[in-house]
């Protein structure tokens, strides 16, 4: 039995529309990468038509100690947290408790009357950044779409980005929720809300808004409303003490450059980061992906309305706005953005095959997933590769899975 997947039937690849011989190329590729010392280990899961077509753990959970990878290995999923937080917010929206187009200041008074940095009038380094009135205030939708003007500091080199980096740094492990809000609330917006896409801290703020509405921590809220109904029993904020031996290790050095690399210490997370704080397993996240493919329907009943899921997976951006603006090497062009995830706009123009309407959003430590509603296909690839090599695996795993479809 695959841990955490007992409610989804396991079938042979051929029954799910895969050529078994061609699908085995994925396994050979991963094994070759492990043998070459480029990948410590990985867990790969594929669901199609609501059934598991492939699931395997390869390599090592801890390469330094020789501990083998297992199906229940825990990974820091980083920004793969964002789609889950999005579902948490949409559940409140369906209950009439969260209006999507109202200013975030209605829930977070610290964020009322935000101003925009006027970089055109900035004298230069060492001088304060002048500000101007915003055309409008950022809304809940702006947080979900990354159009609020609240950037992630490390993903840009403007003086505004530097302000955000200096203010919060690795806020997930060093700041409490109130401290995080206080640090961000005094900063100018990078741009007028709704005018452009720029990756940022919006889902962290949304998680804190969820807490203010629900009256409990984000972790407790998601556990009762999302994780328990879906059977995601190994998904938590941070790594619990009794599960630390299941947490995957990364190589101590980048296999390509030799530069030191490490994962954050998630045993000391100061608040439940709705943008990047979750730890999960491949099996758990595959169940979340299946929820999206099923239009919000779960084994325990309907979790989210079908039209709400359609709205979440729809491209929310103007056609001239491409998320390749993301300041991270290797990001795939040809995508717009829905609510908490990227949406593929066309078959051409991207660096891998795929379907119009497929959705994805990877994690910074090397975890990845995508859901293709047109093919009723979901794929989760879990590995701890916190360096540029992760882009290689995002592209290669996808190409190898898709070439096996019949």
XYZ file of N, CA and C in Angstrom, residues 164-334:
513
model
N 12.175 45.368 1.289
C 11.439 44.183 1.725
C 12.388 43.114 2.260
N 13.533 42.948 1.607
C 14.517 41.980 2.098
C 15.013 42.370 3.482
N 15.339 43.642 3.659
C 15.832 44.114 4.954
C 14.762 43.983 6.042
N 13.505 44.144 5.647
C 12.426 44.151 6.640
C 12.118 42.767 7.185
N 12.036 41.770 6.309
C 11.566 40.463 6.771
C 12.567 39.337 6.590
N 13.504 39.437 5.653
C 14.480 38.366 5.468
C 13.784 37.032 5.368
N 14.251 36.054 6.135
C 13.578 34.763 6.235
C 12.556 34.850 7.364
N 11.502 35.637 7.118
C 10.521 35.889 8.166
C 9.825 34.656 8.680
N 9.770 33.601 7.854
C 9.053 32.394 8.236
C 9.624 31.758 9.500
N 10.938 31.841 9.678
C 11.557 31.192 10.832
C 12.022 32.163 11.905
N 11.913 33.465 11.646
C 12.451 34.433 12.609
C 11.422 35.393 13.178
N 10.285 35.565 12.514
C 9.298 36.552 12.944
C 7.970 35.887 13.278
N 7.283 36.402 14.284
C 5.910 35.984 14.536
C 4.998 36.657 13.512
N 3.744 36.207 13.437
C 2.803 36.828 12.517
C 2.659 38.324 12.731
N 2.409 38.790 13.969
C 2.302 40.236 14.206
C 3.577 40.991 13.844
N 4.737 40.400 14.126
C 5.996 41.055 13.760
C 6.137 41.159 12.248
N 5.740 40.110 11.554
C 5.801 40.083 10.092
C 4.926 41.192 9.509
N 3.706 41.302 10.012
C 2.799 42.353 9.554
C 3.372 43.734 9.829
N 3.908 43.920 11.005
C 4.450 45.225 11.383
C 5.606 45.623 10.471
N 6.472 44.674 10.133
C 7.625 44.975 9.281
C 7.187 45.353 7.865
N 6.187 44.652 7.329
C 5.755 44.909 5.954
C 4.857 46.130 5.829
N 4.127 46.453 6.876
C 3.090 47.485 6.768
C 3.649 48.875 6.492
N 4.874 49.135 6.870
C 5.429 50.469 6.653
C 6.141 50.651 5.333
N 6.115 49.637 4.473
C 6.864 49.696 3.217
C 5.985 50.159 2.056
N 6.560 50.862 1.079
C 5.772 51.278 -0.088
C 5.509 50.106 -1.023
N 4.443 50.217 -1.798
C 4.167 49.234 -2.844
C 5.147 49.438 -3.997
N 5.453 48.352 -4.701
C 6.359 48.436 -5.847
C 5.677 49.086 -7.042
N 4.369 48.859 -7.189
C 3.611 49.411 -8.312
C 2.152 49.555 -7.905
N 1.372 50.251 -8.714
C -0.056 50.366 -8.445
C -0.695 48.982 -8.493
N -1.515 48.645 -7.512
C -2.161 47.338 -7.505
C -2.959 47.084 -8.782
N -2.850 45.855 -9.270
C -3.604 45.437 -10.442
C -2.998 45.798 -11.773
N -1.884 46.532 -11.783
C -1.325 46.996 -13.055
C -0.300 46.045 -13.649
N 0.313 45.208 -12.831
C 1.312 44.273 -13.346
C 1.448 43.106 -12.385
N 2.113 42.065 -12.856
C 2.343 40.871 -12.036
C 3.756 40.913 -11.484
N 3.887 40.701 -10.194
C 5.218 40.607 -9.598
C 5.127 39.696 -8.385
N 5.899 38.636 -8.426
C 5.853 37.618 -7.381
C 6.192 38.220 -6.026
N 5.422 37.828 -4.998
C 5.659 38.457 -3.717
C 5.093 37.715 -2.528
N 4.905 38.451 -1.441
C 4.504 37.899 -0.154
C 2.988 37.857 0.039
N 2.225 37.968 -1.026
C 0.781 38.067 -0.897
C 0.129 36.915 -0.170
N 0.589 35.690 -0.416
C -0.062 34.536 0.217
C 0.287 34.424 1.699
N 1.423 34.978 2.108
C 1.710 35.048 3.545
C 0.709 35.966 4.236
N 0.452 37.122 3.612
C -0.539 38.042 4.177
C -1.928 37.419 4.155
N -2.245 36.703 3.082
C -3.555 36.068 3.000
C -3.719 35.034 4.111
N -2.656 34.296 4.413
C -2.732 33.338 5.511
C -3.058 34.010 6.830
N -2.489 35.181 7.063
C -2.778 35.920 8.296
C -4.206 36.464 8.294
N -4.720 36.821 7.114
C -6.120 37.242 7.011
C -7.048 36.070 7.320
N -6.718 34.888 6.801
C -7.509 33.695 7.104
C -7.556 33.469 8.613
N -6.416 33.617 9.275
C -6.383 33.442 10.730
C -7.296 34.438 11.439
N -7.310 35.688 10.961
C -8.133 36.707 11.619
C -9.617 36.420 11.454
N -10.000 35.831 10.325
C -11.410 35.500 10.086
C -11.802 34.225 10.814
N -10.946 33.196 10.717
C -11.272 31.885 11.278
C -11.113 31.837 12.795
N -10.309 32.745 13.350
C -10.099 32.747 14.787
C -9.221 31.618 15.280
N -8.367 31.098 14.424
C -7.432 30.033 14.789
C -6.214 30.121 13.886
N -5.182 29.376 14.201
C -3.979 29.413 13.379
C -4.273 28.866 11.989
N -3.461 29.276 11.023
C -3.642 28.777 9.662
C -3.477 27.267 9.623
N -2.524 26.744 10.397
C -2.325 25.301 10.422
C -3.542 24.556 10.930
N -4.149 25.044 12.014
C -5.339 24.396 12.564
C -6.506 24.489 11.588
N -6.646 25.648 10.956
C -7.734 25.846 9.995
C -7.591 24.897 8.808
N -6.416 24.849 8.203
C -6.219 23.981 7.040
C -6.317 22.505 7.424
N -5.882 22.164 8.613
C -5.953 20.763 9.036
C -7.399 20.270 9.066
N -8.306 21.068 9.636
C -9.693 20.619 9.760
C -10.484 20.786 8.470
N -10.164 21.821 7.662
C -10.966 22.113 6.464
C -10.432 21.481 5.194
N -9.129 21.198 5.149
C -8.524 20.683 3.913
C -7.809 19.355 4.139
N -6.862 19.312 5.060
C -6.015 18.129 5.190
C -6.782 16.894 5.654
N -7.590 17.029 6.686
C -8.329 15.867 7.180
C -9.350 15.360 6.163
N -10.152 16.232 5.523
C -11.075 15.723 4.503
C -10.378 15.018 3.340
N -9.159 15.446 3.010
C -8.438 14.842 1.889
C -7.533 13.686 2.311
N -7.421 13.428 3.585
C -6.523 12.374 4.038
C -5.063 12.763 3.977
N -4.774 14.069 4.043
C -3.390 14.566 3.992
C -2.825 14.630 5.416
N -2.588 13.476 5.999
C -2.246 13.406 7.415
C -0.793 13.766 7.709
N 0.032 13.845 6.687
C 1.449 14.164 6.887
C 1.801 15.585 6.468
N 0.815 16.428 6.247
C 1.063 17.802 5.813
C 0.892 18.744 6.995
N 1.965 19.468 7.327
C 1.977 20.344 8.500
C 2.839 21.570 8.222
N 2.661 22.593 9.042
C 3.592 23.718 9.036
C 4.780 23.334 9.915
N 5.951 23.296 9.320
C 7.131 22.849 10.038
C 7.183 21.335 10.148
N 8.283 20.840 10.707
C 8.492 19.400 10.859
C 8.262 19.015 12.319
N 7.220 18.237 12.613
C 6.983 17.826 14.000
C 8.155 17.012 14.548
N 8.376 17.125 15.834
C 9.497 16.442 16.488
C 9.495 14.944 16.202
N 8.305 14.317 16.248
C 8.247 12.864 16.088
C 8.347 12.415 14.634
N 8.534 13.362 13.692
C 8.656 12.986 12.282
C 9.973 13.457 11.665
N 10.861 13.985 12.471
C 12.083 14.563 11.912
C 12.942 13.535 11.197
N 12.859 12.275 11.626
C 13.664 11.254 10.963
C 13.166 10.964 9.551
N 11.961 11.426 9.218
C 11.414 11.206 7.871
C 11.667 12.383 6.931
N 12.284 13.431 7.424
C 12.503 14.645 6.627
C 13.731 14.462 5.740
N 13.549 14.679 4.438
C 14.628 14.454 3.474
C 15.734 15.491 3.614
N 16.955 15.050 3.434
C 18.112 15.943 3.444
C 18.516 16.265 2.010
N 19.135 17.411 1.828
C 19.716 17.782 0.540
C 21.216 17.511 0.581
N 21.837 17.491 -0.590
C 23.293 17.456 -0.607
C 23.827 18.697 0.109
N 24.925 18.595 0.847
C 25.473 19.780 1.518
C 26.045 20.811 0.555
N 26.307 20.393 -0.692
C 26.844 21.314 -1.694
C 26.100 21.134 -3.012
N 25.941 22.213 -3.746
C 25.332 22.189 -5.068
C 26.150 21.245 -5.957
N 25.524 20.204 -6.526
C 26.288 19.244 -7.329
C 26.881 19.834 -8.604
N 26.380 20.983 -9.033
C 26.909 21.612 -10.241
C 28.020 22.609 -9.950
N 27.887 23.373 -8.875
C 28.852 24.447 -8.602
C 29.746 24.187 -7.400
N 29.332 23.275 -6.535
C 30.074 23.031 -5.312
C 29.783 24.018 -4.202
N 28.918 24.992 -4.464
C 28.584 25.992 -3.446
C 27.787 25.347 -2.309
N 28.026 25.752 -1.066
C 27.257 25.200 0.055
C 25.763 25.481 -0.114
N 24.935 24.545 0.313
C 23.490 24.744 0.269
C 22.877 24.060 1.477
N 21.767 24.619 1.939
C 21.077 24.029 3.076
C 19.606 24.397 3.034
N 18.818 23.623 3.751
C 17.392 23.880 3.884
C 17.152 24.671 5.164
N 16.068 25.444 5.226
C 15.770 26.176 6.465
C 15.445 25.225 7.605
N 15.682 25.664 8.807
C 15.351 24.875 9.987
C 13.867 25.045 10.282
N 13.072 24.111 9.795
C 11.620 24.234 9.928
C 11.105 23.732 11.271
N 12.004 23.366 12.150
C 11.559 22.991 13.495
C 11.301 24.218 14.354
N 11.708 25.398 13.852
C 11.568 26.622 14.650
C 10.733 27.677 13.930
N 9.828 27.260 13.030
C 8.996 28.223 12.315
C 8.220 29.079 13.309
N 8.316 30.405 13.135
C 7.709 31.328 14.091
C 6.234 31.581 13.804
N 5.812 31.403 12.552
C 4.391 31.535 12.227
C 4.076 30.646 11.039
N 2.795 30.396 10.821
C 2.361 29.525 9.733
C 2.364 30.320 8.433
N 3.406 30.166 7.651
C 3.564 30.922 6.414
C 2.672 30.361 5.315
N 1.648 31.123 4.939
C 0.744 30.694 3.878
C 1.377 30.691 2.508
N 2.565 31.273 2.405
C 3.249 31.297 1.121
C 4.295 30.235 0.946
N 4.835 29.690 2.057
C 5.975 28.787 1.881
C 6.237 27.859 3.050
N 5.335 27.718 4.005
C 5.680 27.049 5.248
C 5.395 25.571 5.366
N 4.706 24.965 4.405
C 4.258 23.587 4.591
C 5.331 22.545 4.288
N 5.227 21.456 5.020
C 5.988 20.235 4.779
C 4.971 19.162 4.414
N 5.298 18.320 3.426
C 4.315 17.341 2.975
C 5.020 16.135 2.359
N 4.231 15.171 1.936
C 4.722 13.998 1.219
C 4.174 14.010 -0.199
N 4.769 13.199 -1.057
C 4.267 13.095 -2.426
C 2.835 12.577 -2.436
N 2.545 11.600 -1.578
C 1.201 11.033 -1.535
C 0.171 12.064 -1.111
N 0.488 12.840 -0.080
C -0.442 13.875 0.373
C -0.701 14.897 -0.724
N 0.363 15.376 -1.343
C 0.161 16.437 -2.336
C -0.548 15.905 -3.574
N -0.354 14.641 -3.882
C -1.068 14.061 -5.014
C -2.569 14.070 -4.755
N -2.969 13.898 -3.510
C -4.393 13.963 -3.183
C -4.922 15.382 -3.369
N -4.107 16.381 -3.041
C -4.524 17.765 -3.276
C -4.652 18.038 -4.773
N -3.713 17.553 -5.556
C -3.781 17.728 -7.010
C -5.042 17.064 -7.561
N -5.372 15.888 -7.056
C -6.575 15.200 -7.508
C -7.830 16.001 -7.172
N -7.829 16.712 -6.041
C -8.963 17.578 -5.704
C -9.194 18.608 -6.801
N -8.127 19.219 -7.299
C -8.258 20.217 -8.364
C -8.758 19.572 -9.647
N -8.216 18.398 -9.983
C -8.643 17.708 -11.201
C -10.109 17.282 -11.118
N -10.576 16.977 -9.908
C -11.960 16.533 -9.714
C -12.919 17.700 -9.531
N -12.455 18.916 -9.746
C -13.334 20.072 -9.645
C -13.822 20.357 -8.249
N -13.011 19.992 -7.230
C -13.385 20.269 -5.850
C -14.041 19.124 -5.123
N -14.230 17.998 -5.809
C -14.872 16.836 -5.198
C -13.823 15.972 -4.514
N -14.106 15.526 -3.294
C -13.197 14.666 -2.539
C -13.916 13.379 -2.166
N -13.151 12.394 -1.683
C -13.749 11.119 -1.290
C -14.779 11.292 -0.183
N -14.581 12.298 0.655
C -15.491 12.528 1.779
C -16.650 13.449 1.419
N -16.752 13.838 0.158
C -17.797 14.753 -0.287
C -17.201 15.973 -0.955
N -18.054 16.855 -1.422
C -17.556 18.038 -2.121
C -16.900 18.994 -1.136
N -15.649 19.315 -1.408
C -14.907 20.235 -0.554
C -15.045 21.665 -1.037
N -14.990 21.857 -2.348
C -15.017 23.185 -2.955
C -15.922 23.139 -4.176
N -16.666 24.208 -4.419
C -17.575 24.242 -5.548
C -16.862 24.137 -6.889
N -17.500 23.480 -7.834
C -16.890 23.270 -9.155
C -16.548 24.583 -9.836
N -17.433 25.552 -9.787
C -17.161 26.834 -10.446
C -16.087 27.625 -9.700
N -15.985 27.398 -8.401
C -14.913 28.046 -7.648
C -13.561 27.519 -8.101
N -13.463 26.200 -8.303
C -12.215 25.620 -8.802
C -11.924 26.129 -10.208
N -12.941 26.198 -11.057
C -12.746 26.751 -12.405
C -12.160 28.160 -12.329
N -12.675 28.945 -11.407
C -12.205 30.327 -11.239
C -10.758 30.358 -10.760
N -10.426 29.478 -9.839
C -9.053 29.401 -9.329
C -8.071 29.051 -10.438
N -8.455 28.159 -11.332
C -7.550 27.671 -12.377
C -7.573 28.521 -13.639
N -8.380 29.574 -13.659
C -8.474 30.442 -14.835
C -7.374 31.494 -14.813
N -6.860 31.840 -15.994
C -5.851 32.896 -16.107
C -6.482 34.230 -15.723
N -5.897 34.905 -14.758
C -6.435 36.156 -14.233
C -5.723 37.389 -14.779
N -4.690 37.197 -15.604
C -3.854 38.314 -16.033
C -4.197 38.790 -17.433
N -3.842 40.039 -17.730
C -3.945 40.547 -19.089
C -3.044 39.726 -19.998
N -3.415 39.621 -21.264
C -2.669 38.762 -22.174
C -1.239 39.229 -22.422
N -0.949 40.503 -22.180
C 0.418 40.979 -22.401
C 1.287 40.836 -21.149
N 0.760 40.189 -20.110
C 1.517 39.976 -18.881
C 1.851 38.499 -18.757
N 3.143 38.172 -18.832
C 3.618 36.799 -18.781
C 4.393 36.609 -17.482
N 4.195 35.484 -16.809
C 4.859 35.303 -15.523
C 6.339 34.986 -15.666
N 6.873 35.076 -16.861
C 8.322 34.961 -16.980
C 9.014 36.164 -16.324
N 8.209 37.161 -15.937
C 8.743 38.272 -15.147
C 9.361 37.765 -13.844
N 8.960 36.566 -13.445
C 9.515 36.009 -12.220
C 11.033 35.994 -12.309
N 11.680 36.629 -11.337
C 13.140 36.755 -11.362
C 13.796 35.487 -10.831
N 13.568 34.379 -11.532
C 14.198 33.129 -11.143
C 14.633 32.414 -12.408
N 15.885 32.015 -12.529
C 16.369 31.393 -13.760
C 15.569 30.152 -14.124
N 15.310 29.995 -15.413
C 14.715 28.768 -15.900
C 13.204 28.716 -15.877
N 12.531 29.785 -15.390
C 11.070 29.707 -15.365
C 10.526 29.633 -16.778
N 9.525 28.795 -16.940
C 8.960 28.483 -18.236
C 8.081 29.620 -18.747
N 8.335 30.161 -19.935
C 7.463 31.203 -20.486
C 6.130 30.614 -20.948
N 5.245 31.480 -21.441
C 3.973 31.014 -21.984
C 2.894 30.780 -20.951
